[in-house]
Amino acid sequence: MTRHAPRQAEADEAPLENHLPDDGLQGFMTDGYAVLPQRITEDVLGALRTEADGLIRRFAQDGFRSDDYWHFTPAGTDAPVLFRIHNLENQGCPAAARLYAGEGPLHSMAASILGVPVRATACAMIVKLPGVAAPVPWHRDRTNVPPHTVCNLSVFLDDSDRGNGCLEFVPGSHLASGAEEAEVLQAQGPVRALPLAAGDVAVHDVRIAHASRRNTSPRIRRSIVIEFAPADLELP
């Protein structure tokens, strides 16, 4: 997963079509993304939220800083805004570490989607704080692997919609040449927003063009994203 700093401002954009693709493999193969609804149990979701709250509090209240805690400082302020915690499996969070290690449901989901045994290769928490989270610019996580080879599974800890910066995709862009820039693919469109409920799992091909807008709402939006690759594939 490539680091992409959020933008401080964004231009007016055309209205988006809300689009929830069918559950399962077909949406992933054709559109490059799909939704697996309500795959995380309430007890696991509660544990993940508690851990997320603790990590955010550690940054915001305790002043903890590390290379894994990615943040930006909005223009005209001196208050850093947390937007991502990388290497989540190493942050002292047992529930998140179990997802990464294969004790939860994600490994079997990823294996079914990719059609081969898999391993987790990266784990992070995305944080969109209420009212201050900036947009994440259009990007493609990887273009150095073929389509349908590596995927990201995102566990949503909170409801996600346009107001708090839900994911947006250009369907089918995972099939585009690796030389195609994400912003060019976005301009060609169509762009589809993906509203999700807490407990949903979103899967996307790492090649797909995607982004998210500012969180202009009073509601936080957090997700845990884990990259999966074939167990025998050495990633470039």
Short mmCIF file of C-alpha atoms in Angstrom, two decimals:
data_model
loop_
_atom_site.label_atom_id
_atom_site.label_comp_id
_atom_site.label_asym_id
_atom_site.label_seq_id
_atom_site.Cartn_x
_atom_site.Cartn_y
_atom_site.Cartn_z
CA MET A 1 0.00 0.00 0.00
CA THR A 2 1.55 3.27 -1.09
CA ARG A 3 1.56 6.30 1.17
CA HIS A 4 -0.58 9.11 -0.17
CA ALA A 5 -0.76 12.36 1.78
CA PRO A 6 -4.24 13.90 1.95
CA ARG A 7 -4.92 17.08 0.03
CA GLN A 8 -5.43 20.32 1.92
CA ALA A 9 -8.19 21.43 -0.46
CA GLU A 10 -10.25 20.03 -3.29
CA ALA A 11 -11.96 21.51 -6.29
CA ASP A 12 -15.69 21.24 -6.90
CA GLU A 13 -16.49 17.83 -8.33
CA ALA A 14 -19.46 16.45 -10.22
CA PRO A 15 -22.13 14.60 -8.24
CA LEU A 16 -21.41 10.92 -7.81
CA GLU A 17 -23.60 7.91 -8.39
CA ASN A 18 -23.95 5.82 -5.24
CA HIS A 19 -23.22 2.26 -6.30
CA LEU A 20 -23.19 -0.92 -4.25
CA PRO A 21 -21.97 -3.83 -6.41
CA ASP A 22 -23.27 -7.34 -5.95
CA ASP A 23 -21.68 -9.33 -3.16
CA GLY A 24 -19.00 -11.75 -4.34
CA LEU A 25 -16.44 -12.49 -6.96
CA GLN A 26 -18.18 -11.10 -10.06
CA GLY A 27 -18.01 -7.47 -8.96
CA PHE A 28 -14.34 -7.84 -8.10
CA MET A 29 -13.48 -9.36 -11.47
CA THR A 30 -15.38 -6.86 -13.61
CA ASP A 31 -15.44 -3.64 -11.57
CA GLY A 32 -12.30 -4.22 -9.49
CA TYR A 33 -14.15 -3.94 -6.19
CA ALA A 34 -17.00 -5.57 -4.29
CA VAL A 35 -18.70 -5.55 -0.89
CA LEU A 36 -19.05 -8.44 1.52
CA PRO A 37 -21.84 -7.22 3.83
CA GLN A 38 -21.78 -7.71 7.60
CA ARG A 39 -18.92 -10.20 7.72
CA ILE A 40 -17.49 -8.96 11.03
CA THR A 41 -19.28 -10.07 14.20
CA GLU A 42 -20.35 -7.54 16.82
CA ASP A 43 -17.88 -8.82 19.41
CA VAL A 44 -14.93 -8.56 17.03
CA LEU A 45 -16.13 -5.17 15.80
CA GLY A 46 -16.37 -3.93 19.39
CA ALA A 47 -12.83 -5.10 20.16
CA LEU A 48 -11.45 -3.43 17.02
CA ARG A 49 -13.20 -0.15 17.89
CA THR A 50 -11.81 -0.21 21.41
CA GLU A 51 -8.30 -0.71 20.06
CA ALA A 52 -8.79 2.05 17.49
CA ASP A 53 -10.00 4.46 20.17
CA GLY A 54 -6.90 3.72 22.22
CA LEU A 55 -4.49 4.33 19.34
CA ILE A 56 -6.15 7.60 18.39
CA ARG A 57 -6.13 8.73 22.03
CA ARG A 58 -2.44 7.80 22.28
CA PHE A 59 -1.70 10.18 19.40
CA ALA A 60 -4.10 13.01 20.22
CA GLN A 61 -3.92 13.11 24.02
CA ASP A 62 -0.66 11.41 24.96
CA GLY A 63 1.40 12.99 22.17
CA PHE A 64 2.81 9.72 20.91
CA ARG A 65 4.62 9.93 17.57
CA SER A 66 6.29 7.33 15.36
CA ASP A 67 6.95 6.68 11.70
CA ASP A 68 3.88 4.42 11.70
CA TYR A 69 1.55 7.25 12.72
CA TRP A 70 0.98 9.31 9.57
CA HIS A 71 -0.38 12.80 10.06
CA PHE A 72 -0.53 16.25 8.51
CA THR A 73 -0.89 19.76 9.90
CA PRO A 74 -3.60 21.88 8.23
CA ALA A 75 -2.51 25.27 6.94
CA GLY A 76 -2.90 28.01 9.53
CA THR A 77 -2.86 25.63 12.50
CA ASP A 78 -0.31 23.86 14.64
CA ALA A 79 -2.53 20.86 15.45
CA PRO A 80 -1.45 17.63 13.71
CA VAL A 81 -4.26 15.50 12.28
CA LEU A 82 -3.83 11.73 12.32
CA PHE A 83 -4.93 9.99 9.11
CA ARG A 84 -3.27 6.57 9.06
CA ILE A 85 -1.53 4.09 11.35
CA HIS A 86 0.69 1.67 9.46
CA ASN A 87 1.99 -1.72 10.63
CA LEU A 88 -1.15 -2.08 12.70
CA GLU A 89 -0.32 -5.68 13.56
CA ASN A 90 2.65 -4.38 15.61
CA GLN A 91 0.79 -1.73 17.62
CA GLY A 92 -0.23 -3.88 20.59
CA CYS A 93 -3.76 -4.51 19.30
CA PRO A 94 -4.63 -8.22 19.65
CA ALA A 95 -7.91 -8.10 17.72
CA ALA A 96 -6.31 -6.37 14.72
CA ALA A 97 -3.25 -8.64 14.92
CA ARG A 98 -5.51 -11.70 14.75
CA LEU A 99 -7.04 -10.43 11.49
CA TYR A 100 -3.56 -10.03 10.04
CA ALA A 101 -2.29 -13.38 11.34
CA GLY A 102 -5.11 -15.39 9.82
CA GLU A 103 -7.20 -16.12 12.90
CA GLY A 104 -10.14 -14.09 11.61
CA PRO A 105 -12.32 -14.38 8.50
CA LEU A 106 -10.30 -12.24 6.10
CA HIS A 107 -7.76 -14.80 4.91
CA SER A 108 -10.45 -17.21 3.75
CA MET A 109 -12.29 -14.36 2.01
CA ALA A 110 -9.13 -13.28 0.20
CA ALA A 111 -8.29 -16.87 -0.78
CA SER A 112 -11.77 -17.30 -2.25
CA ILE A 113 -11.48 -14.04 -4.17
CA LEU A 114 -7.99 -14.64 -5.57
CA GLY A 115 -8.48 -18.38 -6.00
CA VAL A 116 -5.20 -19.37 -4.34
CA PRO A 117 -3.71 -19.64 -0.83
CA VAL A 118 -2.83 -16.16 0.40
CA ARG A 119 -0.68 -14.28 2.88
CA ALA A 120 -1.20 -10.87 4.42
CA THR A 121 1.47 -8.41 3.30
CA ALA A 122 0.49 -5.08 4.91
CA CYS A 123 -1.94 -3.82 7.54
CA ALA A 124 -3.04 -0.27 8.39
CA MET A 125 -5.86 1.69 9.97
CA ILE A 126 -7.38 4.56 8.00
CA VAL A 127 -8.64 7.41 10.19
CA LYS A 128 -10.92 10.20 8.98
CA LEU A 129 -11.51 12.46 11.95
CA PRO A 130 -14.73 14.49 12.07
CA GLY A 131 -14.56 17.86 10.36
CA VAL A 132 -10.79 17.88 9.80
CA ALA A 133 -9.88 14.83 7.73
CA ALA A 134 -8.57 15.90 4.33
CA PRO A 135 -9.28 14.23 0.99
CA VAL A 136 -7.11 11.33 -0.13
CA PRO A 137 -6.10 12.03 -3.74
CA TRP A 138 -6.75 9.70 -6.63
CA HIS A 139 -4.20 6.90 -6.70
CA ARG A 140 -3.56 3.25 -7.53
CA ASP A 141 -2.01 1.17 -4.72
CA ARG A 142 0.11 -0.96 -7.06
CA THR A 143 0.43 -1.32 -10.81
CA ASN A 144 3.37 -3.74 -10.81
CA VAL A 145 1.18 -6.84 -10.53
CA PRO A 146 -1.41 -8.23 -13.00
CA PRO A 147 -5.13 -7.63 -12.42
CA HIS A 148 -6.86 -10.01 -9.98
CA THR A 149 -3.55 -10.93 -8.33
CA VAL A 150 -3.35 -8.77 -5.18
CA CYS A 151 -6.26 -7.28 -3.26
CA ASN A 152 -7.00 -5.11 -0.26
CA LEU A 153 -9.73 -6.03 2.22
CA SER A 154 -11.06 -3.15 4.31
CA VAL A 155 -13.00 -3.77 7.52
CA PHE A 156 -15.24 -0.80 8.31
CA LEU A 157 -15.49 0.09 11.98
CA ASP A 158 -18.01 2.88 11.32
CA ASP A 159 -20.74 3.66 8.83
CA SER A 160 -19.25 5.36 5.77
CA ASP A 161 -20.98 7.70 3.31
CA ARG A 162 -20.34 10.82 1.25
CA GLY A 163 -20.44 13.04 4.34
CA ASN A 164 -17.57 11.37 6.17
CA GLY A 165 -15.46 10.51 3.14
CA CYS A 166 -16.47 7.10 1.82
CA LEU A 167 -14.38 5.29 -0.76
CA GLU A 168 -14.78 6.24 -4.42
CA PHE A 169 -13.73 4.05 -7.36
CA VAL A 170 -13.44 4.13 -11.13
CA PRO A 171 -14.96 0.73 -11.96
CA GLY A 172 -12.91 -1.33 -14.36
CA SER A 173 -9.80 0.82 -13.99
CA HIS A 174 -7.88 -2.13 -12.52
CA LEU A 175 -7.74 -3.45 -16.09
CA ALA A 176 -6.10 -0.29 -17.43
CA SER A 177 -2.41 -0.19 -18.28
CA GLY A 178 -0.09 0.34 -15.36
CA ALA A 179 1.14 3.48 -17.11
CA GLU A 180 -2.29 5.12 -16.81
CA GLU A 181 -2.35 7.76 -14.07
CA ALA A 182 -5.19 7.54 -11.54
CA GLU A 183 -6.31 11.14 -12.16
CA VAL A 184 -6.59 10.44 -15.90
CA LEU A 185 -8.75 7.40 -15.17
CA GLN A 186 -10.86 9.47 -12.78
CA ALA A 187 -11.42 12.12 -15.44
CA GLN A 188 -12.53 9.44 -17.90
CA GLY A 189 -14.94 8.07 -15.29
CA PRO A 190 -17.43 7.03 -14.27
CA VAL A 191 -16.75 7.68 -10.58
CA ARG A 192 -18.83 5.73 -8.10
CA ALA A 193 -19.15 6.29 -4.36
CA LEU A 194 -19.32 3.27 -2.07
CA PRO A 195 -21.36 3.85 1.11
CA LEU A 196 -20.82 1.08 3.66
CA ALA A 197 -22.07 0.03 7.08
CA ALA A 198 -19.97 -0.82 10.12
CA GLY A 199 -19.10 -4.51 9.90
CA ASP A 200 -18.99 -4.56 6.10
CA VAL A 201 -15.83 -5.66 4.30
CA ALA A 202 -14.86 -3.96 1.04
CA VAL A 203 -12.45 -5.68 -1.33
CA HIS A 204 -10.59 -3.93 -4.13
CA ASP A 205 -7.92 -4.83 -6.65
CA VAL A 206 -4.74 -2.93 -5.81
CA ARG A 207 -4.59 -1.63 -9.41
CA ILE A 208 -7.93 0.22 -9.26
CA ALA A 209 -8.09 4.03 -9.21
CA HIS A 210 -9.68 5.19 -5.98
CA ALA A 211 -9.86 8.13 -3.57
CA SER A 212 -11.94 9.63 -0.77
CA ARG A 213 -13.23 13.10 0.03
CA ARG A 214 -12.95 15.25 3.14
CA ASN A 215 -14.86 14.29 6.25
CA THR A 216 -17.20 17.27 6.55
CA SER A 217 -19.45 15.50 9.06
CA PRO A 218 -19.36 15.22 12.87
CA ARG A 219 -18.83 11.44 12.50
CA ILE A 220 -15.54 9.58 12.51
CA ARG A 221 -14.74 7.09 9.74
CA ARG A 222 -12.25 4.31 10.50
CA SER A 223 -11.33 1.18 8.59
CA ILE A 224 -8.66 -1.50 8.84
CA VAL A 225 -7.15 -2.40 5.48
CA ILE A 226 -5.08 -5.52 4.89
CA GLU A 227 -3.30 -6.32 1.64
CA PHE A 228 -3.37 -9.95 0.49
CA ALA A 229 -1.18 -11.62 -2.13
CA PRO A 230 -0.74 -15.22 -3.27
CA ALA A 231 1.28 -17.10 -0.66
CA ASP A 232 4.01 -17.96 -3.16
CA LEU A 233 4.26 -14.50 -4.79
CA GLU A 234 7.19 -12.23 -4.00
CA LEU A 235 5.86 -8.69 -4.44
CA PRO A 236 8.06 -6.34 -6.46
#
